[in-house]
Short mmCIF file of C-alpha atoms in Angstrom, two decimals:
data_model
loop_
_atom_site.label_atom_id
_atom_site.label_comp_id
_atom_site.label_asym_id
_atom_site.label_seq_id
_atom_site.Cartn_x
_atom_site.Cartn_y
_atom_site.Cartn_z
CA UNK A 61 0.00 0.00 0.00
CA UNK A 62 2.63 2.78 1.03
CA UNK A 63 4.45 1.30 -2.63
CA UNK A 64 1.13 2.87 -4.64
CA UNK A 65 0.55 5.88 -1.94
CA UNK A 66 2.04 8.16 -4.32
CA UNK A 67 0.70 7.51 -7.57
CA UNK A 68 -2.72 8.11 -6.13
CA UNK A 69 -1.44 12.09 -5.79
CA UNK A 70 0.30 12.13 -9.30
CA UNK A 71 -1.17 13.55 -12.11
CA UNK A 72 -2.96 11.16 -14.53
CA UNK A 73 -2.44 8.53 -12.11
CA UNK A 74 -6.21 6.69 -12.83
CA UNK A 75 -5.93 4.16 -15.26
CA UNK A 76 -8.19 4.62 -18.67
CA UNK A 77 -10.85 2.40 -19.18
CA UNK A 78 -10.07 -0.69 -21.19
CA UNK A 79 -12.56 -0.48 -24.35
CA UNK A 80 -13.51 -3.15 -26.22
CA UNK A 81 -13.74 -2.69 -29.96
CA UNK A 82 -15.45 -5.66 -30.95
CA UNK A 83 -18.61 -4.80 -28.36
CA UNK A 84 -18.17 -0.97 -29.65
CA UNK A 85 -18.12 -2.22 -33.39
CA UNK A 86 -21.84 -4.17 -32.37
CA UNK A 87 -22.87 -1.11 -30.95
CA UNK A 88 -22.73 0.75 -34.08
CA UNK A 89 -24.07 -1.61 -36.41
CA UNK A 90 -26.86 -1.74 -34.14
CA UNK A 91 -27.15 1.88 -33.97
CA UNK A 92 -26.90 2.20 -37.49
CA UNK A 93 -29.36 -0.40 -37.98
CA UNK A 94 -31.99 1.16 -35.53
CA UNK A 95 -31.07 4.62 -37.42
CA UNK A 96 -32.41 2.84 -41.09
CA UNK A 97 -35.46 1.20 -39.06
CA UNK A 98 -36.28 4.32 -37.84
CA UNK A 99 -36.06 6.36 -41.33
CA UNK A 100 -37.82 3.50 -42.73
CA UNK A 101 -41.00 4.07 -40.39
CA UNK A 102 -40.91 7.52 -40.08
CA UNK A 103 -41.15 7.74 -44.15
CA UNK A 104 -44.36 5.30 -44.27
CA UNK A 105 -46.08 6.88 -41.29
CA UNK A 106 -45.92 9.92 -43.08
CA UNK A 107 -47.48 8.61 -46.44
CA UNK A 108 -50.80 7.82 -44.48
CA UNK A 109 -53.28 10.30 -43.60
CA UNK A 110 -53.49 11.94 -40.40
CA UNK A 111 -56.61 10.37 -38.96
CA UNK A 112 -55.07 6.87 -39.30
CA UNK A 113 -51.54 8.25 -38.13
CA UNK A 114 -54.04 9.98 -34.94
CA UNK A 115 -55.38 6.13 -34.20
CA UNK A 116 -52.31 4.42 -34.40
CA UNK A 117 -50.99 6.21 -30.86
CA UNK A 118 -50.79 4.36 -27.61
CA UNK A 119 -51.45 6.63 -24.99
CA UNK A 120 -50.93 3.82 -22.68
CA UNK A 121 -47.36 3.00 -23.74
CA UNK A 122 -44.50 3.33 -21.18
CA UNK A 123 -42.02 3.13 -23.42
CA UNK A 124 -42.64 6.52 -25.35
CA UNK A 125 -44.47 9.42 -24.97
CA UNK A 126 -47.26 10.79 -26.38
CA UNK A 127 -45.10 13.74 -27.92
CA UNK A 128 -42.85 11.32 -28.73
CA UNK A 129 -45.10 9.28 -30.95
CA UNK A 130 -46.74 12.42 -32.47
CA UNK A 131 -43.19 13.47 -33.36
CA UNK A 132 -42.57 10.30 -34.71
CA UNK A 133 -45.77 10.23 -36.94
CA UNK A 134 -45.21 13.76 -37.77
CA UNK A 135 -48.29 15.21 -36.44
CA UNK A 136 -49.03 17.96 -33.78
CA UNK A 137 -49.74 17.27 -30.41
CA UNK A 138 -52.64 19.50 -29.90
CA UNK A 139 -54.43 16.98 -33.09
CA UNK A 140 -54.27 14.59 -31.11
CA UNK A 141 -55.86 15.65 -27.91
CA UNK A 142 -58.38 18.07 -30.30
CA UNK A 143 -61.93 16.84 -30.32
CA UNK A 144 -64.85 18.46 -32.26
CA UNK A 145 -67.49 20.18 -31.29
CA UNK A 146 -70.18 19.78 -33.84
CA UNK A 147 -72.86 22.39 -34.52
CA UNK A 148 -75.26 23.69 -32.48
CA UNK A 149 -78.56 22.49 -32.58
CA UNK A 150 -79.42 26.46 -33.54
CA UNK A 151 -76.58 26.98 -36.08
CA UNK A 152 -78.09 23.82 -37.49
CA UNK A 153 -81.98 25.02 -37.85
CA UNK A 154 -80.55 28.59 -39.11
CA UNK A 155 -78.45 26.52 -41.46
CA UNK A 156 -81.50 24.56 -42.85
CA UNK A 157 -83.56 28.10 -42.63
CA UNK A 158 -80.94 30.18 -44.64
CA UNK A 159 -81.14 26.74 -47.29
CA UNK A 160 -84.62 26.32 -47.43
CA UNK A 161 -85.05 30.09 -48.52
CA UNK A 162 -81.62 30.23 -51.31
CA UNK A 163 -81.62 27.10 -52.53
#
């Protein structure tokens, strides 16, 4: 112990980590590969309409948000919380009214 004492005080004394390339070369095939998968979904999700993009979230899922998945399926976050309204049942009679007489 009183051998290493002073090479606990010396500069640059810690040891670097011993990396292993072959577990850092798996890592980045699998990054790349998750990188393509994502790319890959991202560009179909976006080639269907909103409403069926809307349906497809989870809001339920632990794994990813529901920001997340809107950003994922390239739609807002306020669609997918927005619900209409509708018409009023007097917009709706003055509608028919204002027909009736025009048309």
């Amino acid at each position: 112990m009183l051998e290493g004492a002073s090479g606990v005080f010396e500069r640059g004394g810690m040891k670097a980590p011993e990396i292993d390339k072959e577990q850092v070369k798996k890592l980045h095939a699998k990054i790349g590969e998750l990188a393509v998968a994502n790319d890959f979904f991202v560009t179909k999700a976006q080639a269907v309409e909103r409403q069926v993009r809307r349906k497809v979230i989870e809001p339920a899922n632990t794994h990813l948000s529901i920001g997340k998945q809107c950003q994922l399926l390239s739609i807002s976050r306020l669609s997918f919380y927005y619900q209409p309204k509708g018409e009023t049942a007097m917009n709706l009679m003055l509608m028919r009214q204002i027909d009736e007489q025009f048309l």
